[in-house]
mmCIF file of C-alpha atoms in Angstrom:
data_model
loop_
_atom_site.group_PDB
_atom_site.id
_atom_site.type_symbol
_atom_site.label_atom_id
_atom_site.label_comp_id
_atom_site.label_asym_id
_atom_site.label_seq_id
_atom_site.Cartn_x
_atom_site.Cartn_y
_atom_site.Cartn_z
ATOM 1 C CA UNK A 3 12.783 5.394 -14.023
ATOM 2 C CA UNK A 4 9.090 6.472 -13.998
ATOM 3 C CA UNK A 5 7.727 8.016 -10.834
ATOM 4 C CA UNK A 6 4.552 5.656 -9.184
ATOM 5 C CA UNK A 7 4.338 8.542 -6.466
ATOM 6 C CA UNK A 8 1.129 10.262 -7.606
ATOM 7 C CA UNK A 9 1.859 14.487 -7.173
ATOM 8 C CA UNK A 10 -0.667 16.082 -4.871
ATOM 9 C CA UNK A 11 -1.853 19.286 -6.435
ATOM 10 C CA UNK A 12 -4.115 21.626 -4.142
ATOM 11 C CA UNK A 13 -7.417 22.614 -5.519
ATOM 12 C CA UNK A 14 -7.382 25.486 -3.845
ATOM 13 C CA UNK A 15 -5.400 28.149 -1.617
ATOM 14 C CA UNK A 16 -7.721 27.653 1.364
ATOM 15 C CA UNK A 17 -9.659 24.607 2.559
ATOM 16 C CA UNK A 18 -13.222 24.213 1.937
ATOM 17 C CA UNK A 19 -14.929 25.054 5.745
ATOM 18 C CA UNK A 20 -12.844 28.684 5.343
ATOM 19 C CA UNK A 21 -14.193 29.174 1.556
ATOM 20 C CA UNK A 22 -17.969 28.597 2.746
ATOM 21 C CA UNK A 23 -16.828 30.840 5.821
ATOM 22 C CA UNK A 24 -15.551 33.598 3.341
ATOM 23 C CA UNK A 25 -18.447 33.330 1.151
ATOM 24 C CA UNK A 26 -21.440 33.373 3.897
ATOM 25 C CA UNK A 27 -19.271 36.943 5.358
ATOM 26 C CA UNK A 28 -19.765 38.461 1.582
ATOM 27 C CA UNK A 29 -23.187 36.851 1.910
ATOM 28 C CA UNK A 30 -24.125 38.897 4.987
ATOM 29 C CA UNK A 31 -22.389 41.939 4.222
ATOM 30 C CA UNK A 32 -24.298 42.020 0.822
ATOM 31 C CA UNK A 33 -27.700 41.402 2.678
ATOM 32 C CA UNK A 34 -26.691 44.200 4.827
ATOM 33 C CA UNK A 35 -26.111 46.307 2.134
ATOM 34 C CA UNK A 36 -29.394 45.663 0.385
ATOM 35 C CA UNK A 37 -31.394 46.061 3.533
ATOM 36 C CA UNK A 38 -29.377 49.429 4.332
ATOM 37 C CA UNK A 39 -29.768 50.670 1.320
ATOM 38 C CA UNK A 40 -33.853 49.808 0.969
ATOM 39 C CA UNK A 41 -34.410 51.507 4.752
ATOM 40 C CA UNK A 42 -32.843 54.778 4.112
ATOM 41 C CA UNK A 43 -33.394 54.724 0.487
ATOM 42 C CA UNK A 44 -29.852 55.473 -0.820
ATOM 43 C CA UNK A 45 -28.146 53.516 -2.939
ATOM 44 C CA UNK A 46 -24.447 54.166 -4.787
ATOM 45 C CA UNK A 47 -25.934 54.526 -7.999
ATOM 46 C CA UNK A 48 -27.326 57.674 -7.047
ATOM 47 C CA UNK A 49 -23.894 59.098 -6.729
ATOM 48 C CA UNK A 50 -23.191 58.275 -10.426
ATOM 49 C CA UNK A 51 -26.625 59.582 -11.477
ATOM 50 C CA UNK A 52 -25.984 63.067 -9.980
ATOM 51 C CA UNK A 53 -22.097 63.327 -11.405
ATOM 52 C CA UNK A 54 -23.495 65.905 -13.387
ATOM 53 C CA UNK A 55 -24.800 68.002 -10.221
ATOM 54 C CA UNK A 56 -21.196 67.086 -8.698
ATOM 55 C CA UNK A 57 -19.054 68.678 -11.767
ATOM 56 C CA UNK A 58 -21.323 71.383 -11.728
ATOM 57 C CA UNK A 59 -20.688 72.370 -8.105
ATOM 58 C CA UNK A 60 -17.128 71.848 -8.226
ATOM 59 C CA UNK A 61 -16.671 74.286 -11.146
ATOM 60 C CA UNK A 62 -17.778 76.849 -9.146
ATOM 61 C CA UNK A 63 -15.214 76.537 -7.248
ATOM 62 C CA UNK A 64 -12.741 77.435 -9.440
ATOM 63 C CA UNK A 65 -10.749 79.789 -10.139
ATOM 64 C CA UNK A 66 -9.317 80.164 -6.883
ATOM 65 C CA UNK A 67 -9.920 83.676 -5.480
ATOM 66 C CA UNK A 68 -6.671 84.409 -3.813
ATOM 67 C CA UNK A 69 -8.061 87.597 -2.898
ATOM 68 C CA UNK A 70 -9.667 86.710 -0.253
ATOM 69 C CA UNK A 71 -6.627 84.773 1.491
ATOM 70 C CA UNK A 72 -5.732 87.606 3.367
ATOM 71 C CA UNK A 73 -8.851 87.393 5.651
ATOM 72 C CA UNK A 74 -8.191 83.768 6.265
ATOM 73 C CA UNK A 75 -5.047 84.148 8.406
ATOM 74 C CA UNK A 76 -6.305 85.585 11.144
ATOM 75 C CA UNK A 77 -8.815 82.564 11.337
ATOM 76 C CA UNK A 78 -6.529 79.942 10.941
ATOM 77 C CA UNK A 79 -4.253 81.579 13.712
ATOM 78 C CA UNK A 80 -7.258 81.244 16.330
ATOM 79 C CA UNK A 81 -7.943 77.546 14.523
ATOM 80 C CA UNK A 82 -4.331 76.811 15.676
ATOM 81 C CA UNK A 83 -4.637 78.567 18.994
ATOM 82 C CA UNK A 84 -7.559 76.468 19.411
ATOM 83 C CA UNK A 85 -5.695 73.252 18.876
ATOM 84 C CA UNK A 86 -2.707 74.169 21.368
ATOM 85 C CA UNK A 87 -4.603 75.548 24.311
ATOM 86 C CA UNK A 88 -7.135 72.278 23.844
ATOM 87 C CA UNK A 89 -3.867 70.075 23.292
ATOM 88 C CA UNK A 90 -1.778 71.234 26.542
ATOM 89 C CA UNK A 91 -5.212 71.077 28.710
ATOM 90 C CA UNK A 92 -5.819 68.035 27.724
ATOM 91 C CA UNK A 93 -2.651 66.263 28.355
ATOM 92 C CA UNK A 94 -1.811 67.560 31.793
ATOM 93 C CA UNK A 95 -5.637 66.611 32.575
ATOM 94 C CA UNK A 96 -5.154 63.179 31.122
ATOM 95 C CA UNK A 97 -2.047 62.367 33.476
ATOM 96 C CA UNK A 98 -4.071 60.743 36.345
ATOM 97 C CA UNK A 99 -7.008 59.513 34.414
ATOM 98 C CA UNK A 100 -4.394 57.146 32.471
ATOM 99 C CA UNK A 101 -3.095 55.870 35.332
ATOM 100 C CA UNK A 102 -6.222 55.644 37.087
ATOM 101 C CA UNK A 103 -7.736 53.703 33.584
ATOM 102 C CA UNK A 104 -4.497 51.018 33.780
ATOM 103 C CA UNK A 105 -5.394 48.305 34.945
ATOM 104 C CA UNK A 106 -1.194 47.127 36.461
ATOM 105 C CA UNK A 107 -1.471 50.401 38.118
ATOM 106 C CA UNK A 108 -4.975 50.713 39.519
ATOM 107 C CA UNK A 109 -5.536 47.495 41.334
ATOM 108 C CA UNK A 110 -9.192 48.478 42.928
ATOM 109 C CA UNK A 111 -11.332 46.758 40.595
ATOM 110 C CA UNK A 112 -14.069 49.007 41.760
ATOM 111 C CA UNK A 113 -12.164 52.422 40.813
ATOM 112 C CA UNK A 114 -10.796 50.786 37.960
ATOM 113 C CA UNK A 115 -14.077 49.928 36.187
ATOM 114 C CA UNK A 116 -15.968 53.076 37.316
ATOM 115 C CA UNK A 117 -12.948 55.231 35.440
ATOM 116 C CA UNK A 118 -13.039 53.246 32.386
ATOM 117 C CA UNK A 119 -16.875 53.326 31.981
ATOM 118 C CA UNK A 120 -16.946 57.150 32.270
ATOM 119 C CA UNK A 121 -14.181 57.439 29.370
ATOM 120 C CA UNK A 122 -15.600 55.209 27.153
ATOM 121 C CA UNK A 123 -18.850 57.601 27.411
ATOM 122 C CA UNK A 124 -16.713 60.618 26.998
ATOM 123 C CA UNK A 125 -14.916 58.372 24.054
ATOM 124 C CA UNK A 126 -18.523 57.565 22.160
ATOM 125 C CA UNK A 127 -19.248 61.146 21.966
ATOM 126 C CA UNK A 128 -18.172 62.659 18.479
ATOM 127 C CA UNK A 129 -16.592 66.054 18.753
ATOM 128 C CA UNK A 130 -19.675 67.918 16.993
ATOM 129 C CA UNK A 131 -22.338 66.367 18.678
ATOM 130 C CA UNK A 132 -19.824 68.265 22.248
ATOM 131 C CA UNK A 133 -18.970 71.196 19.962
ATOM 132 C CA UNK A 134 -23.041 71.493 19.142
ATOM 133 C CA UNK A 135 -23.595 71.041 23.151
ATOM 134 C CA UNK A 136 -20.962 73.938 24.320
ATOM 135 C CA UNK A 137 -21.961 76.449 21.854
ATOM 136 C CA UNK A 138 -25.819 76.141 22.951
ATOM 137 C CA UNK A 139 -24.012 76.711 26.419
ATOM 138 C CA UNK A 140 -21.466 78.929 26.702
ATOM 139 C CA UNK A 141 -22.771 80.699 23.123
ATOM 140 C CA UNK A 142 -21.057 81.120 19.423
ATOM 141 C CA UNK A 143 -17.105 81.634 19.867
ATOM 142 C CA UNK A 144 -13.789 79.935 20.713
ATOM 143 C CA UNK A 145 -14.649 79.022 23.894
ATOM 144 C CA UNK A 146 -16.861 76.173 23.307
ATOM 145 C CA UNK A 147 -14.591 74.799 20.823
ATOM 146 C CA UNK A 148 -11.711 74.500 23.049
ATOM 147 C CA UNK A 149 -13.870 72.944 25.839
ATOM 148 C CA UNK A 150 -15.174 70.495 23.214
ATOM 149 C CA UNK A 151 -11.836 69.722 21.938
ATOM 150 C CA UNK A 152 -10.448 69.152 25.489
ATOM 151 C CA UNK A 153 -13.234 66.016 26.406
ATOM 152 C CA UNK A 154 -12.332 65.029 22.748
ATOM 153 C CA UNK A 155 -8.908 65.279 23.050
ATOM 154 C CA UNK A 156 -8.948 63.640 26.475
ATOM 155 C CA UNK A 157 -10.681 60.445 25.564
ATOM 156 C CA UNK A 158 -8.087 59.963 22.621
ATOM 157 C CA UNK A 159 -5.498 60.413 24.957
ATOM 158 C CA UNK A 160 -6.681 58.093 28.267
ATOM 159 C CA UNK A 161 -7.384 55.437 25.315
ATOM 160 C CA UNK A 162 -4.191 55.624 24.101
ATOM 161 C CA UNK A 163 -2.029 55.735 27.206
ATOM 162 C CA UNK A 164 -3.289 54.010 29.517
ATOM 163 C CA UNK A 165 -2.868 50.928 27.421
ATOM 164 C CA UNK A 166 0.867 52.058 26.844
ATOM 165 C CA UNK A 167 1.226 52.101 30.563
ATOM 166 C CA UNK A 168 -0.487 48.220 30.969
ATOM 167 C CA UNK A 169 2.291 46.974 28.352
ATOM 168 C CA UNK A 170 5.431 48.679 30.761
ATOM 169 C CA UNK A 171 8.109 46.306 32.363
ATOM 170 C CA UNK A 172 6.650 46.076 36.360
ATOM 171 C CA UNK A 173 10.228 45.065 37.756
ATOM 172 C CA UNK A 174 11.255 48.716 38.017
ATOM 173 C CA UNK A 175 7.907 49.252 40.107
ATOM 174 C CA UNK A 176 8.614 46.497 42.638
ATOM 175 C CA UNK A 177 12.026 47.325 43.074
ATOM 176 C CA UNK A 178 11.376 50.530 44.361
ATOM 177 C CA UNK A 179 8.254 49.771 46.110
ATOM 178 C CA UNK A 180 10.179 46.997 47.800
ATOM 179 C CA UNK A 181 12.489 49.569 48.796
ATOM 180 C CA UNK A 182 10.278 51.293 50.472
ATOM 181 C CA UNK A 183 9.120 54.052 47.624
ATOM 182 C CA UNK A 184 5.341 55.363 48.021
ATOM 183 C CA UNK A 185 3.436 55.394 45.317
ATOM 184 C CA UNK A 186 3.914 58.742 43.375
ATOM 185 C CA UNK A 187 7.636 58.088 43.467
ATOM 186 C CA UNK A 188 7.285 54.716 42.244
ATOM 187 C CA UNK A 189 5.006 56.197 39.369
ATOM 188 C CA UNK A 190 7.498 58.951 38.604
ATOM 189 C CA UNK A 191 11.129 56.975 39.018
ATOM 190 C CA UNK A 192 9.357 53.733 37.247
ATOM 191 C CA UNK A 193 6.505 54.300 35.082
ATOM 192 C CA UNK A 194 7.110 57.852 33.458
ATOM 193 C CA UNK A 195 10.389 56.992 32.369
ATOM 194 C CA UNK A 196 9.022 54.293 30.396
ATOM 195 C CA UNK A 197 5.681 55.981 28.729
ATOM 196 C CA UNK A 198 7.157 59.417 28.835
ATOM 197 C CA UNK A 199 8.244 59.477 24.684
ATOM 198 C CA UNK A 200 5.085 57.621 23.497
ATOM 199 C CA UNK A 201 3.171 60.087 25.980
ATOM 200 C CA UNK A 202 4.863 62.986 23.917
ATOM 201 C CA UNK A 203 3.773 61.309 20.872
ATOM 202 C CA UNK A 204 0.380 61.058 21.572
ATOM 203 C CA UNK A 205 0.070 64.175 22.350
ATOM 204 C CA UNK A 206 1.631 65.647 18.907
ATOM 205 C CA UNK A 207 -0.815 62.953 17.443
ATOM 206 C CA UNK A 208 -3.845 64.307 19.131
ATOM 207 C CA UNK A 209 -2.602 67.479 18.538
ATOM 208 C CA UNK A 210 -3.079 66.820 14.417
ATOM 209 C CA UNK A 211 -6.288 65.450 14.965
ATOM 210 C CA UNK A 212 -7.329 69.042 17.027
ATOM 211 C CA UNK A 213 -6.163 70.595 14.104
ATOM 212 C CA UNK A 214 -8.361 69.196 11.587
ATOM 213 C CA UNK A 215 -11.429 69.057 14.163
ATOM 214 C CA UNK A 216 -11.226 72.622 15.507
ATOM 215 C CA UNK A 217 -11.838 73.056 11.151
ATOM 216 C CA UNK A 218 -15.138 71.048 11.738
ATOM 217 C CA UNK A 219 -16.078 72.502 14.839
ATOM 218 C CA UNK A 220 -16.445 76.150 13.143
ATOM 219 C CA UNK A 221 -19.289 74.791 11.057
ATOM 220 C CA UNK A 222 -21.286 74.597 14.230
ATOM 221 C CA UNK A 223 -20.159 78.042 15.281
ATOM 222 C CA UNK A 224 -17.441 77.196 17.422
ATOM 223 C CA UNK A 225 -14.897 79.332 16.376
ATOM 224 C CA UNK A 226 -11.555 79.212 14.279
ATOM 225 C CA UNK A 227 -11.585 78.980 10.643
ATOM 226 C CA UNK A 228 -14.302 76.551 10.060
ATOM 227 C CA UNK A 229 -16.691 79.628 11.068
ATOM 228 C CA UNK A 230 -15.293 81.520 8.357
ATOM 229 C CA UNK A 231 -16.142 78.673 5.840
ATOM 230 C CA UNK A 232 -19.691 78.594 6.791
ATOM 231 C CA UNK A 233 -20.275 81.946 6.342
ATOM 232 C CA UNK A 234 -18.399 81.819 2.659
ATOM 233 C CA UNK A 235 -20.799 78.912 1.635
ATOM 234 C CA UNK A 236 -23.721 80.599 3.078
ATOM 235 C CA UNK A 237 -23.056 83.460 0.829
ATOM 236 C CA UNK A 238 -22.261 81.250 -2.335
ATOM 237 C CA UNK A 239 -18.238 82.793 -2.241
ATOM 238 C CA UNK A 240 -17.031 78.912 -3.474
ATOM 239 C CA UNK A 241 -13.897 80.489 -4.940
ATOM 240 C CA UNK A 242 -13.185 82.331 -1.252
ATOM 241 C CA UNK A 243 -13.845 78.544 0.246
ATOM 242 C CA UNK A 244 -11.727 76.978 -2.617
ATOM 243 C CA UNK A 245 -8.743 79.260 -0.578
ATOM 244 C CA UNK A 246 -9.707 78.934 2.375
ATOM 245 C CA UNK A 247 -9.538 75.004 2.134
ATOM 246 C CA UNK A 248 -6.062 75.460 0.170
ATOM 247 C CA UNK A 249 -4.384 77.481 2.431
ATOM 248 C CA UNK A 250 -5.651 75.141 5.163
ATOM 249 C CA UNK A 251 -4.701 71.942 3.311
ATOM 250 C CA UNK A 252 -0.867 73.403 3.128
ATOM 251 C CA UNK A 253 -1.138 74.258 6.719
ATOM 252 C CA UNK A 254 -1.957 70.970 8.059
ATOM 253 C CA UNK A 255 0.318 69.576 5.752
ATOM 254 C CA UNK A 256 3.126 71.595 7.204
ATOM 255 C CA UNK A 257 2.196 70.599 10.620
ATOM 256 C CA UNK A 258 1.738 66.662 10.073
ATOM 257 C CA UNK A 259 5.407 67.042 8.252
ATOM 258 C CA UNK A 260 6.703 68.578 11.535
ATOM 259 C CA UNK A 261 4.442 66.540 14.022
ATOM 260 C CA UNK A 262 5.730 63.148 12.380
ATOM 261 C CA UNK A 263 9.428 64.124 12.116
ATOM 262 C CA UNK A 264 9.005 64.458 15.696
ATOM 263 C CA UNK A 265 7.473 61.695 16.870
ATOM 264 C CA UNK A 266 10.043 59.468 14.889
ATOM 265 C CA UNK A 267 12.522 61.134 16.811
ATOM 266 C CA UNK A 268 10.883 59.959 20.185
ATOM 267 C CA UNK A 269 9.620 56.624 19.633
#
């Protein structure tokens, strides 16, 4: 018996108002693009035209001097000192701000604003542009690093908590403040408990990031490895640098490895 019922068959995967919505977004990127590209003059192409310059340079870098990897230890060591000492300062410093920056826990709308302005400045401020700042203070050395690295490391960590700590079951809070519990015991029987592993977390996660920033930070002259670099380039010793980054690329890998296996074991 023949079927009258005529089969509907979509045209398409998305209705016609979301393809013109699609199409006017790659529209307006590409105009972006252009206009980007026209102001400062730099296009992708150019990165295809100078592939030659680009093999050239990364030759030099090879072979790998491994020579030279026994001055890179001590470096690295004060990198990772860098990274812990910023790390640990940071997270005990963080503590209040994240509470003060939650909005279930800081009911004054007045404090509550003023705390989260301030650490979205301090959050807006890359870690070179504070790195850059310290040195021209405190001069060339460790010191300014692990200052910069602590505001860094501090807005990553407020950020990150303090929206942990908004998300947390408030029952456990009442309970004990209906039982007569002040306010530091109702933050350390009720809310700790519950942010206490993602807390630990974040802070092996910020941690990694200190790692690979205190690297950076040397450029500018704030210590650690990366100062070691800069003085390699500056001297045109690319094989030296091809070790350096090496033995710094195994390093961080080792350290990831360990930071994730740990945090999988809290969260």
């Amino acid at each position: 018996m023949p079927n009258n019922k005529e089969k509907f068959i979509p045209k398409s995967l998305y209705p016609l108002k979301t393809k013109r919505i699609i199409t006017l977004s790659l529209v307006a990127v590409l105009g972006f693009y252009l206009i980007s590209s026209i102001t400062t003059e730099s296009f992708i192409i150019n990165f295809f035209m100078k592939i030659g310059n680009i093999t050239d340079l990364i030759g030099r870098f090879f072979p790998v001097d491994w020579s030279f990897a026994g001055a890179v230890w001590e470096k690295l060591f004060e990198t990772i000192h860098m990274a812990i000492i910023s790390t640990t300062v940071a997270t005990l410093i963080s503590i209040p701000f994240c509470l003060l920056t939650a909005s279930n826990i800081t009911t004054n709308k007045y404090l509550y604003n003023s705390m989260r302005f301030i650490l979205n400045i301090i959050r807006t401020i890359p870690d070179i542009v504070l790195a850059v700042v310290f040195v021209g203070l405190f001069g060339i050395g460790v010191f300014p690093g692990i200052i910069a690295l602590i505001v860094f490391a501090i807005g990553i960590l407020v950020k990150l908590l303090s929206e942990t700590i908004e998300s947390i079951d408030m029952n456990p809070s009442e309970a004990i403040k209906a039982s007569g519990g002040n306010a530091l015991q109702t933050i350390w029987f009720a809310v700790m408990p519950q942010v206490l592993p993602q807390f630990i977390s974040f802070s092996l996660y910020v941690f990694e990031i200190n790692i690979r920033a205190s690297v950076v930070l040397g450029l500018v002259g704030a210590g650690g490895v990366g100062q070691l670099i800069n003085s390699q380039i500056n001297f045109l010793n690319y094989p030296a640098v091809s070790t350096i980054v090496l033995i710094i690329f195994a390093v961080v890998v080792i350290i990831d490895y360990i930071s994730g296996k740990l945090r999988e074991g809290l969260v």
